Amino acid sequence: DAGITQSPRHKVTETGTPVTLRCHQTENHRYMYWYRQDPGHGLRLIHYSYGVKDTDKGEVSDGYSVSRSKTEDFLLTLESATSSQTSVYFCAISESVASIRYEQYFGPGTRLTVT
Amino acid sequence: QQQVKQSPQSLIVQKGGISIINCAYENTAFDYFPWYQQFPGKGPALLIAIRPDVSEKKEGRFTISFNKSAKQFSLHIMDSQPGDSATYFCAADQTGANNLFFGTGTRLTVIP
C-alpha cells in the first residue's frame, strides 16, 4: 500500500459522537485525499490537501472536516457521526511535478460503522 | 449524478476467456482515464491508464480501448485467470481539477 497507513482500521461508534480517522504516509507526497466507498457509488472524494494547511472540498464534503499540520499526516473528522456516514474510508496520496499529477496510491481503508 | 457510468455490475468469465468492462462519460474536459483493481479488504490499486491522445493501450493481458468521439472506454482482460477475480473501477480526471471520478465498479469472477 505504497507507504500509507490508516488508523483505526475498524471502528464502531454511536450517532452524534465525533470521530477522527488518521492517514499517515512515508512517501513525502504533496497531495493527500480522503474518499468514501459505498456500494453502488464507487469511490467519492470527500476532501483533499495540496500541502500543509492547504485543503479543499471534494464531491461529498458535508459533515466532514480535515486538517493537515504535517506533510505526512492527514486527518478526517466526522464532527457528529450519522448513520449515513457508515462506510469504508480510503486515504490516497499522489505527487505533482510541473503541474502534472501522477497516479494516486491508496491506503488499506478504515471501515466505520455508526450505530 | 454519476460522472462516469460503468457496466456491467458483475461479470463471470471462464478461465482463459476475455473479460470486458465498459465505461462512459459526459465531461469532455476529462483527460486521464485510469482503471483500478481492488481485492477484498484492500485499497484500489492502479492497473492501467490512458490519455485521450491514443485509442488503445496494452500492458500484458490488460488493454484499454478508448473512443473519444463516443466518450467511452473499456478494459479488456485477455486470457482471464482466477487471480484476476476482483472489483474493477474505471475513473476519469481532469488536469488541475483534483477530483478523480470513479465508476460504480464491476465485480469480476473468473471460474477455473
Short mmCIF file of C-alpha atoms in Angstrom, two decimals:
data_model
loop_
_atom_site.label_atom_id
_atom_site.label_comp_id
_atom_site.label_asym_id
_atom_site.label_seq_id
_atom_site.Cartn_x
_atom_site.Cartn_y
_atom_site.Cartn_z
CA ASP A 1 0.00 0.00 0.00
CA ALA A 2 2.74 2.41 -1.01
CA GLY A 3 3.81 3.57 2.46
CA ILE A 4 0.33 4.60 3.57
CA THR A 5 -1.21 3.58 6.86
CA GLN A 6 -4.68 4.33 8.14
CA SER A 7 -5.87 4.18 11.71
CA PRO A 8 -8.01 2.80 13.08
CA ARG A 9 -8.74 0.03 10.57
CA HIS A 10 -12.14 -0.66 12.08
CA LYS A 11 -14.34 1.49 14.28
CA VAL A 12 -17.85 1.29 15.62
CA THR A 13 -19.29 4.48 17.05
CA GLU A 14 -22.62 5.91 18.08
CA THR A 15 -24.66 8.54 16.30
CA GLY A 16 -23.74 12.05 17.38
CA THR A 17 -20.20 11.31 18.52
CA PRO A 18 -17.14 12.90 16.88
CA VAL A 19 -14.76 10.57 15.06
CA THR A 20 -11.28 11.20 13.70
CA LEU A 21 -9.58 8.99 11.15
CA ARG A 22 -5.86 9.27 10.52
CA CYS A 23 -3.85 8.81 7.37
CA HIS A 24 -0.06 8.64 7.59
CA GLN A 25 2.33 8.49 4.63
CA THR A 26 6.05 7.88 4.40
CA GLU A 27 6.39 8.88 0.71
CA ASN A 28 6.59 12.66 1.22
CA HIS A 29 3.92 13.16 -1.48
CA ARG A 30 2.36 16.58 -1.74
CA TYR A 31 -1.26 15.58 -2.36
CA MET A 32 -3.43 13.62 0.05
CA TYR A 33 -7.07 12.64 -0.38
CA TRP A 34 -9.94 11.17 1.59
CA TYR A 35 -12.54 9.04 -0.22
CA ARG A 36 -15.51 7.07 0.93
CA GLN A 37 -16.57 3.84 -0.76
CA ASP A 38 -20.20 2.74 -0.80
CA PRO A 39 -21.96 0.03 -2.80
CA GLY A 40 -23.49 1.47 -5.94
CA HIS A 41 -21.40 4.65 -5.74
CA GLY A 42 -17.82 3.55 -6.22
CA LEU A 43 -15.39 5.91 -4.51
CA ARG A 44 -16.25 9.56 -3.92
CA LEU A 45 -13.87 12.31 -2.91
CA ILE A 46 -14.55 13.94 0.46
CA HIS A 47 -11.65 16.38 0.87
CA TYR A 48 -8.13 16.70 -0.39
CA SER A 49 -4.96 18.52 0.55
CA TYR A 50 -2.31 20.03 -1.71
CA GLY A 51 0.12 20.93 1.04
CA VAL A 52 0.48 21.57 4.75
CA LYS A 53 -2.55 23.56 5.91
CA ASP A 54 -3.88 23.67 2.32
CA THR A 55 -7.12 21.76 1.87
CA ASP A 56 -10.21 21.87 -0.31
CA LYS A 57 -13.60 20.23 -0.58
CA GLY A 58 -14.47 17.30 -2.76
CA GLU A 59 -17.72 15.91 -4.05
CA VAL A 60 -19.24 14.80 -0.70
CA SER A 61 -17.72 17.08 1.96
CA ASP A 62 -20.81 17.89 4.07
CA GLY A 63 -20.42 16.66 7.66
CA TYR A 64 -16.64 16.20 7.32
CA SER A 65 -13.64 18.34 8.10
CA VAL A 66 -9.93 17.75 7.54
CA SER A 67 -6.63 19.00 8.80
CA ARG A 68 -3.05 18.66 7.68
CA SER A 69 -0.43 20.06 10.05
CA LYS A 70 2.44 17.92 8.75
CA THR A 71 3.24 16.61 5.27
CA GLU A 72 2.85 13.03 6.42
CA ASP A 73 -0.47 13.24 8.27
CA PHE A 74 -3.98 13.96 7.00
CA LEU A 75 -6.86 13.75 9.46
CA LEU A 76 -10.53 13.30 8.61
CA THR A 77 -13.05 14.31 11.29
CA LEU A 78 -16.72 13.50 11.39
CA GLU A 79 -17.96 16.25 13.65
CA SER A 80 -21.16 14.45 14.67
CA ALA A 81 -21.36 11.00 13.15
CA THR A 82 -24.58 9.90 11.44
CA SER A 83 -25.67 6.50 10.17
CA SER A 84 -25.30 7.75 6.59
CA GLN A 85 -21.57 8.06 7.24
CA THR A 86 -21.24 4.33 7.74
CA SER A 87 -18.77 3.49 5.01
CA VAL A 88 -15.27 2.39 4.13
CA TYR A 89 -12.89 5.33 4.07
CA PHE A 90 -9.77 5.37 1.95
CA CYS A 91 -6.85 7.72 2.05
CA ALA A 92 -4.81 8.28 -1.11
CA ILE A 93 -1.63 10.15 -1.98
CA SER A 94 -0.09 11.45 -5.16
CA GLU A 95 2.79 13.57 -6.28
CA SER A 96 2.84 16.53 -8.60
CA VAL A 97 5.69 17.70 -10.76
CA ALA A 98 5.35 20.75 -13.00
CA SER A 99 1.53 20.71 -12.57
CA ILE A 100 1.30 17.13 -13.82
CA ARG A 101 -0.24 14.86 -11.22
CA TYR A 102 0.69 11.25 -11.12
CA GLU A 103 -1.25 8.22 -10.06
CA GLN A 104 -3.00 8.05 -6.73
CA TYR A 105 -1.88 5.36 -4.31
CA PHE A 106 -4.49 4.15 -1.87
CA GLY A 107 -4.21 3.07 1.74
CA PRO A 108 -5.79 -0.10 3.18
CA GLY A 109 -9.01 1.61 4.29
CA THR A 110 -10.95 2.17 7.52
CA ARG A 111 -14.30 0.50 8.00
CA LEU A 112 -16.53 2.81 10.04
CA THR A 113 -19.90 1.77 11.41
CA VAL A 114 -22.18 4.36 13.00
CA THR A 115 -24.94 2.80 15.10
CA GLN B 1 -25.14 12.41 -10.72
CA GLN B 2 -22.64 9.75 -11.69
CA GLN B 3 -19.91 11.37 -13.78
CA VAL B 4 -18.64 8.03 -15.03
CA LYS B 5 -21.06 5.20 -15.81
CA GLN B 6 -19.72 1.65 -15.62
CA SER B 7 -21.16 -1.67 -16.74
CA PRO B 8 -21.72 -4.47 -16.06
CA GLN B 9 -22.11 -4.53 -12.29
CA SER B 10 -20.86 -8.11 -12.16
CA LEU B 11 -19.21 -10.43 -14.62
CA ILE B 12 -18.49 -14.15 -14.60
CA VAL B 13 -15.93 -15.46 -17.07
CA GLN B 14 -14.37 -18.85 -17.63
CA LYS B 15 -10.63 -19.20 -17.19
CA GLY B 16 -8.90 -18.30 -20.44
CA GLY B 17 -11.78 -16.15 -21.63
CA ILE B 18 -11.91 -12.42 -22.31
CA SER B 19 -13.36 -10.07 -19.71
CA ILE B 20 -14.74 -6.77 -20.98
CA ILE B 21 -15.82 -3.85 -18.79
CA ASN B 22 -17.23 -0.67 -20.25
CA CYS B 23 -17.34 2.92 -19.07
CA ALA B 24 -18.87 6.11 -20.46
CA TYR B 25 -18.52 9.77 -19.52
CA GLU B 26 -20.02 13.11 -20.49
CA ASN B 27 -17.44 15.68 -19.46
CA THR B 28 -15.22 16.31 -22.48
CA ALA B 29 -12.68 18.06 -20.24
CA PHE B 30 -11.63 14.73 -18.74
CA ASP B 31 -8.12 13.93 -19.96
CA TYR B 32 -6.96 10.98 -17.89
CA PHE B 33 -8.72 7.63 -17.64
CA PRO B 34 -7.30 5.10 -15.15
CA TRP B 35 -8.54 1.66 -14.22
CA TYR B 36 -8.17 0.40 -10.67
CA GLN B 37 -8.24 -3.16 -9.36
CA GLN B 38 -9.40 -3.86 -5.82
CA PHE B 39 -9.20 -7.11 -3.88
CA PRO B 40 -11.41 -7.69 -0.82
CA GLY B 41 -10.13 -5.85 2.23
CA LYS B 42 -7.58 -3.85 0.23
CA GLY B 43 -7.39 -0.40 -1.25
CA PRO B 44 -7.73 0.12 -5.01
CA ALA B 45 -4.51 -0.20 -6.99
CA LEU B 46 -3.81 1.39 -10.37
CA LEU B 47 -3.92 -1.22 -13.11
CA ILE B 48 -3.54 0.74 -16.33
CA ALA B 49 -4.35 4.26 -17.54
CA ILE B 50 -4.81 6.09 -20.82
CA ARG B 51 -4.90 9.66 -22.06
CA PRO B 52 -7.22 10.66 -24.93
CA ASP B 53 -4.44 11.18 -27.47
CA VAL B 54 -4.27 7.42 -28.07
CA SER B 55 -7.04 4.93 -28.88
CA GLU B 56 -5.52 1.89 -27.23
CA LYS B 57 -3.01 0.99 -24.56
CA LYS B 58 -1.85 -2.51 -23.75
CA GLU B 59 0.04 -3.79 -20.75
CA GLY B 60 0.41 -7.54 -20.67
CA ARG B 61 -3.03 -9.13 -20.67
CA PHE B 62 -4.77 -5.80 -19.96
CA THR B 63 -5.86 -3.43 -22.72
CA ILE B 64 -7.72 -0.14 -22.59
CA SER B 65 -9.68 0.82 -25.70
CA PHE B 66 -10.65 4.48 -25.90
CA ASN B 67 -13.26 6.04 -28.21
CA LYS B 68 -13.06 9.81 -27.84
CA SER B 69 -15.98 10.61 -30.16
CA ALA B 70 -18.30 8.22 -28.33
CA LYS B 71 -16.92 9.24 -24.91
CA GLN B 72 -16.43 5.63 -23.99
CA PHE B 73 -13.55 3.49 -22.82
CA SER B 74 -13.27 -0.14 -21.92
CA LEU B 75 -10.97 -2.60 -20.20
CA HIS B 76 -10.24 -5.94 -21.85
CA ILE B 77 -8.60 -8.71 -19.85
CA MET B 78 -7.28 -11.40 -22.15
CA ASP B 79 -6.77 -14.99 -21.02
CA SER B 80 -8.60 -14.23 -17.75
CA GLN B 81 -7.26 -16.07 -14.69
CA PRO B 82 -8.83 -16.88 -11.31
CA GLY B 83 -6.31 -14.48 -9.77
CA ASP B 84 -7.95 -11.67 -11.76
CA SER B 85 -11.11 -12.10 -9.66
CA ALA B 86 -11.54 -8.67 -8.09
CA THR B 87 -13.57 -5.50 -8.36
CA TYR B 88 -12.55 -3.16 -11.17
CA PHE B 89 -13.20 0.55 -11.20
CA CYS B 90 -12.85 2.93 -14.12
CA ALA B 91 -12.22 6.57 -13.35
CA ALA B 92 -11.79 9.91 -15.05
CA ASP B 93 -9.86 13.01 -14.16
CA GLN B 94 -9.23 16.46 -15.50
CA THR B 95 -5.82 18.11 -15.21
CA GLY B 96 -5.97 20.73 -12.48
CA ALA B 97 -9.32 19.59 -11.11
CA ASN B 98 -8.05 17.41 -8.23
CA ASN B 99 -11.12 15.20 -8.32
CA LEU B 100 -10.88 11.66 -9.62
CA PHE B 101 -14.41 10.48 -10.55
CA PHE B 102 -14.97 6.75 -10.20
CA GLY B 103 -17.42 4.40 -11.84
CA THR B 104 -19.55 2.20 -9.60
CA GLY B 105 -17.35 -0.87 -10.03
CA THR B 106 -17.56 -4.31 -11.68
CA ARG B 107 -17.10 -7.46 -9.66
CA LEU B 108 -15.27 -9.95 -11.86
CA THR B 109 -15.28 -13.65 -11.06
CA VAL B 110 -13.10 -15.95 -13.15
CA ILE B 111 -14.17 -19.56 -12.87
CA PRO B 112 -11.38 -22.19 -13.06
#
